[in-house]
Coordinates of C-alpha atoms and ligand atoms in Angstrom, one line a residue:
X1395 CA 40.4 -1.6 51.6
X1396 CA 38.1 -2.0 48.4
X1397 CA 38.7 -5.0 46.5
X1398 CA 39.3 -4.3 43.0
X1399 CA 37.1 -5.3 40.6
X1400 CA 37.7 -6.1 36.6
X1401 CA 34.4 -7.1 34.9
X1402 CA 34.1 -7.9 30.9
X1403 CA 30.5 -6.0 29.3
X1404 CA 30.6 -8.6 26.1
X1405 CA 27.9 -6.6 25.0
X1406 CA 26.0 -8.2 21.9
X1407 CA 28.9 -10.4 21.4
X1408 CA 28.9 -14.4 21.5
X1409 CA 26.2 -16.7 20.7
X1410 CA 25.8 -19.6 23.2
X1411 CA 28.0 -22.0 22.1
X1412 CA 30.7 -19.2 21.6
X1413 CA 30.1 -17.8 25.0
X1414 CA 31.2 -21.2 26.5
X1415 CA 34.5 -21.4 24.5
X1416 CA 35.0 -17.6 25.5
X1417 CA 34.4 -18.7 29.0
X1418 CA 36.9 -22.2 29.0
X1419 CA 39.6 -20.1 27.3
X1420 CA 39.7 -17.9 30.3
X1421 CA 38.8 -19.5 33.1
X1422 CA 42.7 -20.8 33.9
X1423 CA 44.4 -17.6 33.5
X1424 CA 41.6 -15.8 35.5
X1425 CA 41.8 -18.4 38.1
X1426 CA 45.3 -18.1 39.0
X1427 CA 44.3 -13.9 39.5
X1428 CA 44.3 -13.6 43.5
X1429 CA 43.2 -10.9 45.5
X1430 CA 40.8 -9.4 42.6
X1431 CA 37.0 -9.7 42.0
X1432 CA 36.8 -11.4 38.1
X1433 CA 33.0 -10.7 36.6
X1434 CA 32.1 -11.6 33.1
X1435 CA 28.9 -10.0 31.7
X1436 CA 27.8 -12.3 28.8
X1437 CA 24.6 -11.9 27.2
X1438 CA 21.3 -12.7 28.5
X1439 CA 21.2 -16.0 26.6
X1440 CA 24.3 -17.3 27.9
X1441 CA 23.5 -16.4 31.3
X1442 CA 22.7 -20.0 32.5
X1443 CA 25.4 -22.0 30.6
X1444 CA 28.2 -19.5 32.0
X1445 CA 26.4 -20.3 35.6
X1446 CA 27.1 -23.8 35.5
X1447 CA 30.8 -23.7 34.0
X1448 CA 31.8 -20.9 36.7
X1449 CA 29.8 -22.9 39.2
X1450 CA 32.4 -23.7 41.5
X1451 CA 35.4 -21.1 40.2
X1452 CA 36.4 -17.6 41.3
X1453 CA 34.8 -15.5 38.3
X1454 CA 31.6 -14.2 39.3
X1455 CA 28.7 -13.4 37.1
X1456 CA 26.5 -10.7 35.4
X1457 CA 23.9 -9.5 33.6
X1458 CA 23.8 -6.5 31.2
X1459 CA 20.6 -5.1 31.7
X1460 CA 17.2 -5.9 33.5
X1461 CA 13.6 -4.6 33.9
X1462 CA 12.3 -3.5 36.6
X1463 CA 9.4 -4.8 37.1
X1464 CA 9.1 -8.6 38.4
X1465 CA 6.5 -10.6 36.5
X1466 CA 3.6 -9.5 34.2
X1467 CA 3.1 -8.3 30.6
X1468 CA 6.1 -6.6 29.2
X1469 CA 6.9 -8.8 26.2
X1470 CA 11.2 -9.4 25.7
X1471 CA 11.8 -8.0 29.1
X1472 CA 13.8 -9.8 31.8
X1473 CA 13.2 -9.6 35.5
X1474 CA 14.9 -9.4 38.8
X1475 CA 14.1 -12.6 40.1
X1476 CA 15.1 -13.9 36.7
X1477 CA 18.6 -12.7 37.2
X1478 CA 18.8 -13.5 40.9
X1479 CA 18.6 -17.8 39.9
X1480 CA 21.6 -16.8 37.8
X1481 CA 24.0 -14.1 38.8
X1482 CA 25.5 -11.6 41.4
X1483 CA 25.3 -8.3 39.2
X1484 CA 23.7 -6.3 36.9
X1485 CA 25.1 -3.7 34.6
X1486 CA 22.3 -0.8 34.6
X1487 CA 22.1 2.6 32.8
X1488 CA 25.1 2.0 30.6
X1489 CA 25.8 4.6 27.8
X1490 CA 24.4 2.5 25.0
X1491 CA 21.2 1.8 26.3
X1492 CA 20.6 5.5 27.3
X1493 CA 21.5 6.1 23.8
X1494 CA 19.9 3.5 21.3
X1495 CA 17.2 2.0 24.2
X1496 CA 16.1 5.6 25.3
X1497 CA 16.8 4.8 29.3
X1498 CA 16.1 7.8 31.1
X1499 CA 17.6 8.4 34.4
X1500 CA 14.1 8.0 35.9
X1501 CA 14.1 4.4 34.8
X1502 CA 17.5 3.6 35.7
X1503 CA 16.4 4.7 38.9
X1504 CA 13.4 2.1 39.0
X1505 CA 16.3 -0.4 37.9
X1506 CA 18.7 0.6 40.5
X1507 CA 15.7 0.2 43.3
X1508 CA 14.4 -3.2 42.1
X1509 CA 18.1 -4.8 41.5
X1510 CA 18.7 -4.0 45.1
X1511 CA 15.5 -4.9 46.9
X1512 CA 16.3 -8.7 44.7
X1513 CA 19.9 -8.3 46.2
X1514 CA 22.1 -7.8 43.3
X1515 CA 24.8 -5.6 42.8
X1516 CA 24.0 -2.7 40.6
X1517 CA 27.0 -1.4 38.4
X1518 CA 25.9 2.1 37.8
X1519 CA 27.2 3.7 34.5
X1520 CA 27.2 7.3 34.3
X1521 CA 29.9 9.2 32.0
X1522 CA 29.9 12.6 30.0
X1523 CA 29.6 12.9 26.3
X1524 CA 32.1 14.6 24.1
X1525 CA 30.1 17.9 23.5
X1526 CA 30.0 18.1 27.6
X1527 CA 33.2 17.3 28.3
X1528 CA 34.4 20.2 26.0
X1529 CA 32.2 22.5 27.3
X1530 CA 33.2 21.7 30.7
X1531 CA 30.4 20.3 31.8
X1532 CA 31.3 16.5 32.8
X1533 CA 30.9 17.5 36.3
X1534 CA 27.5 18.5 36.1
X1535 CA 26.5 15.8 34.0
X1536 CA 27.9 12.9 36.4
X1537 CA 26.3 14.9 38.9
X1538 CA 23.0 14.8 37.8
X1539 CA 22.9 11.3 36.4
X1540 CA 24.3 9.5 39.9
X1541 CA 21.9 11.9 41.8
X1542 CA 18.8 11.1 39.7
X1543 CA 19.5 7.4 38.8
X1544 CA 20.4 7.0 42.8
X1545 CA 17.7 8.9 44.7
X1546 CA 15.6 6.6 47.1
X1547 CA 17.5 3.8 46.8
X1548 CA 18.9 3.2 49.8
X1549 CA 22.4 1.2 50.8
X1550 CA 24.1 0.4 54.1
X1551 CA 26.8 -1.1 52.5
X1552 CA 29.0 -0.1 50.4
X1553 CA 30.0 -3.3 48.8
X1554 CA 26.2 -3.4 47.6
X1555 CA 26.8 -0.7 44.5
X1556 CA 29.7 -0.4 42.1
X1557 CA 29.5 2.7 39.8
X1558 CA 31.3 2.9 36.8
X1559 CA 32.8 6.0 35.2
X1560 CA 32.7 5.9 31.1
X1561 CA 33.2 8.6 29.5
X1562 CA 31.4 8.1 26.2
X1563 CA 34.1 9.5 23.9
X1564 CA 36.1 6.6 25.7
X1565 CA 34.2 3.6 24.4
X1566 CA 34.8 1.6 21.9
X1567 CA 37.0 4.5 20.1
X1568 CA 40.3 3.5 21.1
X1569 CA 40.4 7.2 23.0
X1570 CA 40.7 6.3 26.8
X1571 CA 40.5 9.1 29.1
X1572 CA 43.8 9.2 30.3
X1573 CA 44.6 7.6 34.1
X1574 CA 45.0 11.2 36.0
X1575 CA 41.8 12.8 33.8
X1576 CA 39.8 9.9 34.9
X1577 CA 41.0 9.4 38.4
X1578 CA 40.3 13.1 39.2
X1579 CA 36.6 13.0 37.8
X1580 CA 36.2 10.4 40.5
X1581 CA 38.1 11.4 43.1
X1582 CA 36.9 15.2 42.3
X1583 CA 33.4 14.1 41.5
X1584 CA 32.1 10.5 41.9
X1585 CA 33.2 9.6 45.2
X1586 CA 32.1 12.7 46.9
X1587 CA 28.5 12.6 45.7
X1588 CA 28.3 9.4 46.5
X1589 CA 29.9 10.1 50.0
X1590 CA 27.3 13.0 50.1
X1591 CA 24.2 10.8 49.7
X1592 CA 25.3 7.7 51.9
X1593 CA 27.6 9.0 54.3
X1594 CA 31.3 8.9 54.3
X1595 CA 31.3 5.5 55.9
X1596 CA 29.2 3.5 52.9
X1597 CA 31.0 6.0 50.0
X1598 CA 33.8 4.6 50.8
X1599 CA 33.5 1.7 50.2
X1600 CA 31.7 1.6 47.1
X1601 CA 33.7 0.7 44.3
X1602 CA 34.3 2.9 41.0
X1603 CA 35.6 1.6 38.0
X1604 CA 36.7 3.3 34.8
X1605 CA 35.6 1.8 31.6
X1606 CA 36.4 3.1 28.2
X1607 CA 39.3 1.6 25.8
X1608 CA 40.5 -0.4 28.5
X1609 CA 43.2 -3.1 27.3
X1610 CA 45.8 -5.6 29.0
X1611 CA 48.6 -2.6 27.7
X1612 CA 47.3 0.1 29.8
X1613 CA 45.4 -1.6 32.6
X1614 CA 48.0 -0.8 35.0
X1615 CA 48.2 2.7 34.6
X1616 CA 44.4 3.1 36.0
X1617 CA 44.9 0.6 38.4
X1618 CA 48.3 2.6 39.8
X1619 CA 45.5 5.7 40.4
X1620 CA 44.8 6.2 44.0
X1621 CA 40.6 6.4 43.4
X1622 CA 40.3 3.5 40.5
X1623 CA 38.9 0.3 41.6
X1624 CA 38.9 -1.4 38.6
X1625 CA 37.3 -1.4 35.2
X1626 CA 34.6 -2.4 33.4
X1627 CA 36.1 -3.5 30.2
X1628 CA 34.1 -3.9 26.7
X1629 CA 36.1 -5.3 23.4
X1630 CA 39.6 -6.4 25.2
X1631 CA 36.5 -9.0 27.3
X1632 CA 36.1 -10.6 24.5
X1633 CA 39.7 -12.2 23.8
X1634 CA 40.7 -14.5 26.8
X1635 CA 44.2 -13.3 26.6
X1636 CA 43.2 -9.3 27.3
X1637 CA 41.0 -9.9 29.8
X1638 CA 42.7 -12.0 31.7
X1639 CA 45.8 -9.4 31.4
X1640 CA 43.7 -6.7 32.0
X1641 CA 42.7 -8.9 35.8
X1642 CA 46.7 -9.7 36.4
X1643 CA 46.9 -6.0 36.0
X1644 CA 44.8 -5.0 39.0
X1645 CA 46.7 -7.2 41.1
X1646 CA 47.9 -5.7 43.7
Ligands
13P1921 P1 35.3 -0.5 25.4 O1 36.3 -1.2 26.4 O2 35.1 -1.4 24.2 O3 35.8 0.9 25.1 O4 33.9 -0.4 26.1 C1 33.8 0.1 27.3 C2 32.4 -0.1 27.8 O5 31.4 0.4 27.3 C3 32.2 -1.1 28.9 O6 31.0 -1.1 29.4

């Protein structure tokens, strides 16, 4: 009933010109991927010439951050209605930027609010850190962070949210959690918060994607997990071949 969904955080990865060579060399192979939502999340910079190549294909497009604000003096920021020209989504609150950009809950909360009231699809990051997950305290943590980064932003569909579950000793490490430790945290966890908040009816609907050492090899076994909805994939976006394995592999 949800459709899955494999989106690509390049990160800061791919200058222009190497953006739109990253983006030809996919584009077949995602094409021919039915039955799956395809998102690429280049940088900013690209975010215009990746709009006009994936114009009129199937691969839908991103940003990786945003401001909240609209317009007005808040020198290298990027707004809203900025994105809105440009893409569908917006990757807010991700691990990295809570970490090296000092995002706060409370202002991944003013993101969540103004990406929705422009009408584009927040992905919500939230994820535990290694020091919590051993001390048994991922629950709490994912708890808190949905709760705080979601409260007064209201949704009445579910398709209008995507969350994604990283844990953080899962990125970029090579360590994924395994299929069954992360399906449980969001089956367990994720999904009944988010039930909790917006009804049964909209939680169900909204889609929750593991990310964290994500690759075309082991795609399938999150995808095989009753609560995983996709993934939001980092490094293995930014070689054409993994990425467009890792979309083949969430075909149903
Ligand atoms: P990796 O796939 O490189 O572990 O990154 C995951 C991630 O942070 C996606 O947002």
């Amino acid at each position: 009933m949800r459709t899955p969904l494999v989106a690509g955080n390049w990160k800061l990865n791919k200058t222009e010109s190497e953006a739109i060579e990253l983006i030809n060399a996919m584009m077949p192979g995602l094409e021919k991927v039915g039955g799956v939502e395809k998102l690429i999340c280049p940088p900013f910079i690209a975010l215009s010439s990746a709009a006009r190549l994936l114009n009129a294909s199937s691969i839908k497009l991103g940003a990786q951050n945003m401001f909240y604000e609209t317009e007005g003096a808040y020198t290298g920021e990027i707004s809203p209605t900025m994105l809105k020209d440009l893409c569908e989504y917006v990757i807010l609150g991700h691990s990295e930027r809570r970490e090296y950009f000092g995002e706060s809950n409370q202002i991944v909360n003013k993101k969540i609010k103004a990406a929705l009231a422009h009408d584009l699809i927040p992905i919500l990051c939230v994820g535990e850190n290694l020091a919590d997950n051993e001390a048994g305290k991922a629950a709490d943590v994912i708890s808190t962070q949905l709760r705080a980064s979601l409260v007064g932003a209201n949704i009445f569909d579910g398709s209008k949210l995507v969350v994604a579950y990283e844990p953080i000793w899962a990125i970029g490490t090579g360590r994924s959690a395994t299929a069954e430790g992360a399906n449980r945290v969001i089956r367990n966890v994720v999904r009944p918060i988010l039930s909790g908040i917006y009804g049964a009816h909209v939680g169900n609907k909204i889609r929750i994607l593991y990310g964290g050492s994500v690759k075309a090899n082991n795609a399938k076994e999150y995808f095989g997990m009753s609560d995983i909805d996709g993934a939001l994939v980092g490094g293995a976006s930014l070689k054409a071949e993994e990425f467009v394995g890792i979309a083949e592999a969430a075909q149903k």
